mmCIF file of C-alpha atoms and ligand atoms in Angstrom:
data_model
loop_
_atom_site.group_PDB
_atom_site.id
_atom_site.type_symbol
_atom_site.label_atom_id
_atom_site.label_comp_id
_atom_site.label_asym_id
_atom_site.label_seq_id
_atom_site.Cartn_x
_atom_site.Cartn_y
_atom_site.Cartn_z
ATOM 1 C CA MET N 1 131.221 -67.358 152.808
ATOM 2 C CA SER N 2 129.021 -70.299 151.188
ATOM 3 C CA ASN N 3 127.204 -72.888 152.931
ATOM 4 C CA THR N 4 125.961 -69.903 155.781
ATOM 5 C CA VAL N 5 122.821 -69.942 157.745
ATOM 6 C CA PHE N 6 121.814 -67.140 159.856
ATOM 7 C CA SER N 7 118.719 -66.259 162.122
ATOM 8 C CA ALA N 8 117.825 -64.759 165.451
ATOM 9 C CA VAL N 9 115.458 -64.170 168.253
ATOM 10 C CA GLN N 10 114.136 -61.494 169.893
ATOM 11 C CA PRO N 11 114.820 -60.661 173.576
ATOM 12 C CA SER N 12 111.083 -59.649 174.224
ATOM 13 C CA GLY N 13 109.240 -61.754 176.544
ATOM 14 C CA VAL N 14 109.932 -65.865 177.869
ATOM 15 C CA PRO N 15 109.883 -67.402 174.798
ATOM 16 C CA THR N 16 107.402 -70.081 174.209
ATOM 17 C CA ILE N 17 107.283 -73.398 172.594
ATOM 18 C CA ALA N 18 106.437 -71.770 169.431
ATOM 19 C CA ASN N 19 110.122 -69.861 169.216
ATOM 20 C CA TYR N 20 111.315 -73.446 170.422
ATOM 21 C CA VAL N 21 109.737 -75.571 167.375
ATOM 22 C CA GLY N 22 109.778 -72.892 164.584
ATOM 23 C CA ALA N 23 113.374 -71.750 165.387
ATOM 24 C CA ILE N 24 116.082 -72.301 168.026
ATOM 25 C CA LYS N 25 115.289 -76.564 167.586
ATOM 26 C CA ASN N 26 116.024 -76.391 163.854
ATOM 27 C CA TRP N 27 119.053 -74.779 164.474
ATOM 28 C CA VAL N 28 120.640 -77.330 166.618
ATOM 29 C CA ASN N 29 120.507 -79.727 163.207
ATOM 30 C CA LEU N 30 121.218 -77.442 160.891
ATOM 31 C CA GLN N 31 124.648 -76.443 163.151
ATOM 32 C CA ASN N 32 126.272 -79.645 162.336
ATOM 33 C CA GLU N 33 125.884 -79.137 158.451
ATOM 34 C CA TYR N 34 126.268 -75.413 158.093
ATOM 35 C CA ASP N 35 128.557 -72.491 159.457
ATOM 36 C CA CYS N 36 125.959 -70.768 161.594
ATOM 37 C CA ILE N 37 125.286 -67.642 162.601
ATOM 38 C CA PHE N 38 122.739 -67.125 165.777
ATOM 39 C CA SER N 39 121.782 -63.396 167.119
ATOM 40 C CA ILE N 40 119.808 -62.036 169.679
ATOM 41 C CA ALA N 41 117.816 -59.344 167.827
ATOM 42 C CA ASP N 42 118.169 -56.937 170.906
ATOM 43 C CA LEU N 43 117.219 -53.471 168.136
ATOM 44 C CA HIS N 44 114.527 -55.276 167.007
ATOM 45 C CA THR N 45 112.830 -55.575 170.148
ATOM 46 C CA LEU N 46 113.189 -51.482 170.798
ATOM 47 C CA THR N 47 110.591 -51.388 168.261
ATOM 48 C CA VAL N 48 107.691 -51.863 171.312
ATOM 49 C CA LYS N 49 108.117 -50.180 174.632
ATOM 50 C CA GLN N 50 110.603 -51.677 176.992
ATOM 51 C CA VAL N 51 112.037 -51.600 180.482
ATOM 52 C CA PRO N 52 115.383 -51.256 180.212
ATOM 53 C CA ALA N 53 116.811 -53.225 183.070
ATOM 54 C CA GLU N 54 114.444 -56.383 181.545
ATOM 55 C CA LEU N 55 115.823 -55.598 178.619
ATOM 56 C CA ARG N 56 119.177 -56.092 179.431
ATOM 57 C CA ALA N 57 118.136 -59.429 181.680
ATOM 58 C CA ARG N 58 116.555 -61.060 179.198
ATOM 59 C CA THR N 59 118.997 -60.734 176.855
ATOM 60 C CA LEU N 60 121.503 -62.855 178.507
ATOM 61 C CA GLU N 61 118.582 -65.065 179.552
ATOM 62 C CA LEU N 62 118.094 -65.831 175.936
ATOM 63 C CA LEU N 63 121.513 -66.568 175.184
ATOM 64 C CA ALA N 64 121.743 -69.643 178.084
ATOM 65 C CA LEU N 65 118.483 -70.424 176.265
ATOM 66 C CA TYR N 66 120.588 -70.875 173.269
ATOM 67 C CA ILE N 67 122.433 -73.070 174.509
ATOM 68 C CA ALA N 68 120.585 -74.881 176.941
ATOM 69 C CA CYS N 69 118.679 -76.442 174.326
ATOM 70 C CA GLY N 70 121.726 -77.309 172.024
ATOM 71 C CA VAL N 71 122.958 -74.530 169.963
ATOM 72 C CA ASP N 72 127.020 -75.375 170.641
ATOM 73 C CA PRO N 73 128.845 -71.945 170.882
ATOM 74 C CA GLU N 74 132.228 -74.207 169.604
ATOM 75 C CA LYS N 75 130.205 -74.524 165.929
ATOM 76 C CA CYS N 76 128.222 -71.329 166.257
ATOM 77 C CA VAL N 77 128.928 -67.689 165.683
ATOM 78 C CA LEU N 78 126.358 -66.366 168.639
ATOM 79 C CA PHE N 79 126.280 -62.600 169.464
ATOM 80 C CA VAL N 80 124.022 -59.646 170.273
ATOM 81 C CA GLN N 81 122.806 -57.542 167.353
ATOM 82 C CA SER N 82 123.439 -54.061 169.304
ATOM 83 C CA HIS N 83 127.309 -55.142 169.503
ATOM 84 C CA VAL N 84 128.037 -55.286 166.434
ATOM 85 C CA HIS N 85 126.967 -51.720 164.978
ATOM 86 C CA GLU N 86 127.101 -52.539 161.187
ATOM 87 C CA HIS N 87 123.630 -53.500 161.564
ATOM 88 C CA ALA N 88 122.440 -50.466 162.269
ATOM 89 C CA GLU N 89 124.605 -48.448 159.695
ATOM 90 C CA LEU N 90 123.234 -51.049 156.761
ATOM 91 C CA THR N 91 120.294 -50.400 157.448
ATOM 92 C CA TRP N 92 120.904 -46.741 156.750
ATOM 93 C CA ILE N 93 121.792 -47.802 153.257
ATOM 94 C CA LEU N 94 119.150 -49.933 152.838
ATOM 95 C CA ASN N 95 116.641 -47.520 153.806
ATOM 96 C CA THR N 96 117.945 -45.183 150.898
ATOM 97 C CA ILE N 97 116.797 -47.774 148.329
ATOM 98 C CA THR N 98 113.387 -48.900 150.320
ATOM 99 C CA ALA N 99 109.664 -47.420 149.734
ATOM 100 C CA VAL N 100 107.754 -46.035 152.604
ATOM 101 C CA GLY N 101 104.713 -47.702 150.800
ATOM 102 C CA GLU N 102 106.450 -50.967 150.599
ATOM 103 C CA MET N 103 106.751 -50.879 154.317
ATOM 104 C CA GLN N 104 103.629 -49.857 155.112
ATOM 105 C CA ARG N 105 102.260 -52.941 153.207
ATOM 106 C CA MET N 106 103.525 -55.234 155.354
ATOM 107 C CA THR N 107 101.316 -57.983 157.745
ATOM 108 C CA GLN N 108 103.437 -57.479 160.802
ATOM 109 C CA PHE N 109 103.488 -53.641 160.939
ATOM 110 C CA LYS N 110 99.503 -53.677 160.056
ATOM 111 C CA ASP N 111 99.088 -56.007 162.722
ATOM 112 C CA LYS N 112 101.598 -54.258 165.556
ATOM 113 C CA SER N 113 100.352 -50.787 164.312
ATOM 114 C CA LEU N 114 96.588 -51.610 165.429
ATOM 115 C CA LYS N 115 98.242 -53.275 168.263
ATOM 116 C CA HIS N 116 100.304 -50.526 169.796
ATOM 117 C CA ALA N 117 97.915 -47.460 168.068
ATOM 118 C CA GLU N 118 99.816 -44.981 170.744
ATOM 119 C CA ASN N 119 103.296 -45.876 169.821
ATOM 120 C CA ILE N 120 103.985 -46.525 165.789
ATOM 121 C CA ASN N 121 107.539 -45.278 165.650
ATOM 122 C CA MET N 122 109.775 -45.243 162.247
ATOM 123 C CA GLY N 123 111.569 -48.330 163.643
ATOM 124 C CA LEU N 124 108.524 -50.640 163.679
ATOM 125 C CA MET N 125 108.006 -49.653 160.095
ATOM 126 C CA ASP N 126 111.779 -49.925 159.479
ATOM 127 C CA TYR N 127 111.636 -53.157 161.375
ATOM 128 C CA PRO N 128 112.190 -55.280 158.097
ATOM 129 C CA VAL N 129 115.141 -53.288 156.932
ATOM 130 C CA LEU N 130 117.149 -53.841 160.475
ATOM 131 C CA MET N 131 115.693 -57.748 159.297
ATOM 132 C CA ALA N 132 117.231 -57.427 156.006
ATOM 133 C CA SER N 133 120.709 -55.423 157.330
ATOM 134 C CA ASP N 134 121.194 -58.572 159.608
ATOM 135 C CA ILE N 135 121.210 -61.189 157.267
ATOM 136 C CA LEU N 136 123.184 -59.280 154.038
ATOM 137 C CA LEU N 137 125.851 -58.319 156.339
ATOM 138 C CA TYR N 138 127.206 -62.187 156.421
ATOM 139 C CA ASN N 139 126.487 -63.241 152.800
ATOM 140 C CA VAL N 140 124.500 -66.167 153.821
ATOM 141 C CA GLN N 141 122.499 -68.550 151.668
ATOM 142 C CA TYR N 142 119.887 -69.701 154.179
ATOM 143 C CA VAL N 143 117.474 -68.222 157.146
ATOM 144 C CA PRO N 144 115.677 -70.553 159.203
ATOM 145 C CA VAL N 145 112.548 -68.567 159.875
ATOM 146 C CA GLY N 146 109.085 -69.536 161.248
ATOM 147 C CA ALA N 147 106.198 -68.798 158.703
ATOM 148 C CA ASP N 148 105.745 -65.879 159.965
ATOM 149 C CA GLN N 149 108.781 -64.129 159.194
ATOM 150 C CA LYS N 150 108.835 -65.354 155.426
ATOM 151 C CA GLN N 151 107.494 -61.697 154.068
ATOM 152 C CA HIS N 152 110.211 -60.515 155.728
ATOM 153 C CA LEU N 153 112.350 -62.240 154.044
ATOM 154 C CA GLU N 154 111.113 -61.399 150.836
ATOM 155 C CA ILE N 155 111.680 -57.840 151.509
ATOM 156 C CA ALA N 156 115.556 -58.914 152.588
ATOM 157 C CA ARG N 157 115.700 -60.803 148.943
ATOM 158 C CA ASP N 158 114.143 -57.856 146.654
ATOM 159 C CA LEU N 159 117.012 -55.350 148.668
ATOM 160 C CA ALA N 160 119.904 -57.716 147.828
ATOM 161 C CA MET N 161 118.561 -57.693 144.111
ATOM 162 C CA ARG N 162 117.667 -54.015 144.446
ATOM 163 C CA PHE N 163 121.032 -52.861 145.140
ATOM 164 C CA ASN N 164 123.019 -55.641 143.139
ATOM 165 C CA ALA N 165 120.973 -54.113 139.853
ATOM 166 C CA ARG N 166 121.734 -50.554 140.708
ATOM 167 C CA TYR N 167 125.316 -51.023 142.525
ATOM 168 C CA SER N 168 126.824 -54.417 141.002
ATOM 169 C CA ASP N 169 127.027 -57.762 142.538
ATOM 170 C CA THR N 170 127.290 -57.369 146.122
ATOM 171 C CA PHE N 171 125.277 -59.112 148.175
ATOM 172 C CA ILE N 172 123.768 -63.028 148.028
ATOM 173 C CA VAL N 173 119.957 -63.314 147.635
ATOM 174 C CA PRO N 174 119.317 -65.270 150.828
ATOM 175 C CA GLU N 175 116.713 -68.322 150.647
ATOM 176 C CA PRO N 176 114.154 -69.058 154.247
ATOM 177 C CA ILE N 177 114.037 -72.631 155.243
ATOM 178 C CA ILE N 178 110.736 -72.687 156.662
ATOM 179 C CA PRO N 179 110.197 -76.204 158.972
ATOM 180 C CA LYS N 180 107.878 -78.603 157.167
ATOM 181 C CA LEU N 181 106.196 -79.320 160.792
ATOM 182 C CA GLY N 182 105.785 -76.918 162.967
ATOM 183 C CA ALA N 183 106.493 -73.556 161.036
ATOM 184 C CA ARG N 184 103.011 -72.228 163.111
ATOM 185 C CA VAL N 185 102.526 -73.545 166.321
ATOM 186 C CA MET N 186 98.934 -71.967 167.173
ATOM 187 C CA SER N 187 97.625 -70.770 170.126
ATOM 188 C CA LEU N 188 96.190 -73.170 172.686
ATOM 189 C CA GLN N 189 92.801 -71.233 173.273
ATOM 190 C CA GLU N 190 92.599 -69.950 169.894
ATOM 191 C CA PRO N 191 93.891 -72.455 167.226
ATOM 192 C CA SER N 192 93.160 -70.510 164.271
ATOM 193 C CA SER N 193 95.772 -67.564 165.368
ATOM 194 C CA LYS N 194 99.622 -68.293 166.129
ATOM 195 C CA MET N 195 100.774 -68.804 169.765
ATOM 196 C CA SER N 196 102.248 -65.785 170.497
ATOM 197 C CA LYS N 197 104.214 -64.770 174.208
ATOM 198 C CA SER N 198 102.378 -61.263 174.226
ATOM 199 C CA ASP N 199 99.178 -63.220 174.448
ATOM 200 C CA GLU N 200 96.580 -61.759 177.358
ATOM 201 C CA ASN N 201 95.532 -65.493 178.230
ATOM 202 C CA VAL N 202 98.331 -67.108 179.657
ATOM 203 C CA ASN N 203 96.540 -70.489 178.893
ATOM 204 C CA ALA N 204 97.231 -69.587 175.085
ATOM 205 C CA PHE N 205 100.966 -70.646 175.206
ATOM 206 C CA ILE N 206 103.565 -72.609 177.082
ATOM 207 C CA SER N 207 106.303 -70.694 177.874
ATOM 208 C CA MET N 208 109.577 -72.565 177.779
ATOM 209 C CA LEU N 209 109.816 -71.985 181.621
ATOM 210 C CA ASP N 210 106.368 -73.197 182.755
ATOM 211 C CA SER N 211 106.463 -75.728 185.354
ATOM 212 C CA PRO N 212 105.273 -79.225 184.283
ATOM 213 C CA ASP N 213 101.822 -78.850 186.243
ATOM 214 C CA ASP N 214 101.353 -75.509 184.633
ATOM 215 C CA ILE N 215 102.361 -77.005 180.984
ATOM 216 C CA ILE N 216 100.098 -80.612 181.895
ATOM 217 C CA ARG N 217 96.854 -77.914 182.987
ATOM 218 C CA LYS N 218 97.190 -75.590 180.064
ATOM 219 C CA PHE N 219 96.995 -78.154 177.541
ATOM 220 C CA ARG N 220 94.122 -80.168 179.701
ATOM 221 C CA ARG N 221 92.347 -76.801 179.085
ATOM 222 C CA ALA N 222 93.056 -76.510 175.082
ATOM 223 C CA VAL N 223 90.528 -75.889 172.976
ATOM 224 C CA THR N 224 89.435 -78.864 170.257
ATOM 225 C CA ASP N 225 86.729 -79.978 169.165
ATOM 226 C CA SER N 226 83.208 -81.714 169.817
ATOM 227 C CA ASP N 227 84.245 -84.421 167.774
ATOM 228 C CA SER N 228 86.212 -87.164 169.697
ATOM 229 C CA VAL N 229 88.936 -88.679 166.798
ATOM 230 C CA VAL N 230 92.525 -87.660 167.099
ATOM 231 C CA ARG N 231 92.893 -87.176 163.340
ATOM 232 C CA TYR N 232 95.119 -84.719 161.825
ATOM 233 C CA ASP N 233 93.095 -81.858 159.559
ATOM 234 C CA GLU N 234 93.883 -78.427 159.885
ATOM 235 C CA GLN N 235 90.483 -77.171 158.718
ATOM 236 C CA GLU N 236 87.927 -78.807 160.430
ATOM 237 C CA LYS N 237 90.299 -80.030 162.961
ATOM 238 C CA PRO N 238 92.713 -77.085 163.820
ATOM 239 C CA GLY N 239 93.098 -77.436 168.134
ATOM 240 C CA ILE N 240 93.507 -81.192 167.544
ATOM 241 C CA SER N 241 95.963 -80.731 164.565
ATOM 242 C CA ASN N 242 98.139 -78.359 166.514
ATOM 243 C CA LEU N 243 98.307 -80.634 169.438
ATOM 244 C CA MET N 244 99.066 -83.429 167.175
ATOM 245 C CA THR N 245 102.347 -81.089 165.530
ATOM 246 C CA ILE N 246 103.601 -80.222 169.225
ATOM 247 C CA TYR N 247 103.474 -83.917 170.021
ATOM 248 C CA SER N 248 105.003 -85.292 167.191
ATOM 249 C CA VAL N 249 107.765 -82.246 167.535
ATOM 250 C CA PHE N 250 108.232 -83.593 170.773
ATOM 251 C CA THR N 251 108.175 -87.313 170.480
ATOM 252 C CA GLY N 252 109.331 -87.722 166.830
ATOM 253 C CA GLU N 253 106.294 -89.512 166.110
ATOM 254 C CA ASP N 254 104.658 -89.121 162.614
ATOM 255 C CA MET N 255 100.984 -88.260 162.636
ATOM 256 C CA ASP N 256 99.550 -91.989 161.789
ATOM 257 C CA ALA N 257 101.766 -93.145 164.154
ATOM 258 C CA ILE N 258 99.724 -90.547 166.599
ATOM 259 C CA LYS N 259 96.405 -91.300 165.018
ATOM 260 C CA ALA N 260 97.022 -95.058 165.854
ATOM 261 C CA ARG N 261 98.403 -94.557 169.400
ATOM 262 C CA PHE N 262 95.052 -92.395 170.164
ATOM 263 C CA GLU N 263 92.590 -94.437 168.273
ATOM 264 C CA GLY N 264 89.687 -94.991 170.448
ATOM 265 C CA LYS N 265 91.218 -93.174 173.763
ATOM 266 C CA GLY N 266 89.347 -89.575 173.483
ATOM 267 C CA TYR N 267 90.930 -86.198 173.927
ATOM 268 C CA GLY N 268 91.517 -86.324 177.682
ATOM 269 C CA GLU N 269 93.798 -89.142 177.296
ATOM 270 C CA PHE N 270 95.753 -87.548 174.575
ATOM 271 C CA LYS N 271 95.756 -83.831 176.437
ATOM 272 C CA GLN N 272 97.185 -85.296 179.166
ATOM 273 C CA GLN N 273 99.962 -87.493 176.842
ATOM 274 C CA VAL N 274 100.871 -84.219 174.839
ATOM 275 C CA GLY N 275 101.210 -81.987 178.217
ATOM 276 C CA GLU N 276 103.508 -84.860 179.707
ATOM 277 C CA ALA N 277 105.672 -84.784 176.660
ATOM 278 C CA VAL N 278 106.064 -80.833 176.346
ATOM 279 C CA ALA N 279 106.644 -80.815 180.279
ATOM 280 C CA GLU N 280 109.440 -84.129 179.840
ATOM 281 C CA GLY N 281 110.887 -82.291 177.019
ATOM 282 C CA LEU N 282 111.586 -79.100 178.349
ATOM 283 C CA LYS N 283 112.740 -80.349 182.230
ATOM 284 C CA PRO N 284 116.238 -80.478 180.521
ATOM 285 C CA ILE N 285 116.311 -77.537 179.089
ATOM 286 C CA GLN N 286 115.387 -75.580 181.937
ATOM 287 C CA ASP N 287 117.979 -76.965 184.192
ATOM 288 C CA LYS N 288 120.678 -76.441 181.893
ATOM 289 C CA ARG N 289 119.541 -72.889 181.231
ATOM 290 C CA ALA N 290 119.496 -72.086 185.095
ATOM 291 C CA GLU N 291 122.774 -73.548 185.679
ATOM 292 C CA LEU N 292 124.341 -71.513 182.844
ATOM 293 C CA LEU N 293 122.503 -68.552 183.988
ATOM 294 C CA ALA N 294 124.397 -68.599 186.969
ATOM 295 C CA ASP N 295 128.063 -68.705 185.289
ATOM 296 C CA LYS N 296 127.120 -64.898 183.690
ATOM 297 C CA THR N 297 131.265 -64.691 182.648
ATOM 298 C CA TYR N 298 131.304 -67.631 180.742
ATOM 299 C CA LEU N 299 127.631 -66.095 178.799
ATOM 300 C CA LEU N 300 129.597 -62.694 178.260
ATOM 301 C CA SER N 301 132.770 -64.531 177.133
ATOM 302 C CA ILE N 302 130.997 -66.526 174.499
ATOM 303 C CA LEU N 303 129.110 -63.149 173.343
ATOM 304 C CA LYS N 304 132.883 -61.467 173.261
ATOM 305 C CA THR N 305 134.021 -63.581 171.227
ATOM 306 C CA GLY N 306 130.845 -64.236 168.779
ATOM 307 C CA ALA N 307 130.671 -59.938 167.963
ATOM 308 C CA GLU N 308 134.306 -60.067 167.307
ATOM 309 C CA LYS N 309 133.865 -62.946 164.650
ATOM 310 C CA ALA N 310 130.527 -61.619 163.183
ATOM 311 C CA SER N 311 132.075 -57.815 163.222
ATOM 312 C CA SER N 312 135.343 -58.775 161.220
ATOM 313 C CA ILE N 313 132.660 -60.248 158.398
ATOM 314 C CA ALA N 314 130.153 -57.507 159.131
ATOM 315 C CA PHE N 315 133.032 -54.818 158.500
ATOM 316 C CA ARG N 316 134.259 -56.451 155.423
ATOM 317 C CA THR N 317 130.511 -55.886 154.505
ATOM 318 C CA LEU N 318 129.537 -52.739 155.010
ATOM 319 C CA ARG N 319 133.234 -51.183 153.554
ATOM 320 C CA LYS N 320 132.453 -52.829 150.268
ATOM 321 C CA VAL N 321 128.645 -51.090 150.577
ATOM 322 C CA TYR N 322 130.039 -48.077 151.079
ATOM 323 C CA LYS N 323 132.158 -47.880 148.440
ATOM 324 C CA LYS N 324 129.872 -49.149 145.948
ATOM 325 C CA VAL N 325 127.081 -46.100 146.717
ATOM 326 C CA GLY N 326 129.929 -43.560 146.982
ATOM 327 C CA LEU N 327 131.154 -42.475 150.132
ATOM 328 C CA LEU N 328 134.363 -41.376 150.556
ATOM 329 C CA GLN N 329 136.618 -43.859 152.163
ATOM 330 C CA LEU N 330 139.919 -42.627 154.131
HETATM 331 N N1 LIG S 401 111.861 -60.804 163.234
HETATM 332 C C1 LIG S 401 112.273 -62.157 163.650
HETATM 333 C C2 LIG S 401 111.439 -62.708 164.655
HETATM 334 O O1 LIG S 401 110.626 -62.068 165.370
HETATM 335 C C3 LIG S 401 113.806 -62.380 164.663
HETATM 336 C C4 LIG S 401 115.078 -61.765 163.823
HETATM 337 C C5 LIG S 401 115.588 -60.614 163.715
HETATM 338 C C6 LIG S 401 115.261 -62.295 162.536
HETATM 339 N N2 LIG S 401 116.763 -60.961 162.270
HETATM 340 C C7 LIG S 401 116.988 -61.791 161.814
HETATM 341 C C8 LIG S 401 115.059 -63.841 162.136
HETATM 342 C C9 LIG S 401 116.913 -62.224 160.540
HETATM 343 C C10 LIG S 401 115.692 -64.371 161.072
HETATM 344 C C11 LIG S 401 116.740 -63.447 160.536
HETATM 345 O O2 LIG S 401 110.956 -64.336 164.814
#
């Protein structure tokens, strides 16, 4: 395959506008230019404790959200990771060429180990290898991800090169596509850290399902600075810069235009406008999502088709890999 793209989001919690801006929104543009495969990474989600019934429900909800955001099931392969068993199988093979120390050094592993100190499981450490398997199974060139996943993509590249060097050319070495704008949407309460759906303070993030009132209220309370000029400066004005990024993504206006628009207007007015732009942008997505969730048969049929298409590619890759490493074929 050539000119292909793979990406995925985990069905954990309700996605925030950071997931939307950093991932799903960009897929909508890519689907017209590339062969796209988008997955729901349910196996990754198991690396932290889940309530089984909730995980099951969120899996279908995430698919509905993908489609509501404009990801077109006619153009893309949409599937659930666990429906294609090759992901787990390739992970096993890649584990055998991955160093333990390499995994222990991963930033996300270190962060999550601190956060879930009572549950530092093998899966949590192996998370990047499963992610590498997701990508390498489909021989894709590009992987659109948020900036926080860049280190994991580096591992996928390393493992592809390592396998190719040891067993002969097999995998395409994938490249990340990191969005220039909005790669990192920051917390509304602590603009030095990234917006996270698991933040204890619900005012720190905007969920994709927040009501217009909640959205506007959260932006009104967003932490800024004691200055009063709307100007992009990540170092000096991280809060305002973050709001400008969000406003820009939702309205299409660039930073200069935004600065000019809010010249002499003060932060109150600016925050109100950001809130309204986001609320307006999310409303049609929320409506469409609810409509889709009323038709589970349709959603399941998409996943069935997606799993079949994904499986046929994954099967061929894994067979080749098994052969190259010396596993006897029947
Ligand atoms: N780890 C990614 C995240 O949390 C989700 C993911 C799983 C992914 N597999 C992937 C992203 C493969 C890109 C490619 O954002």
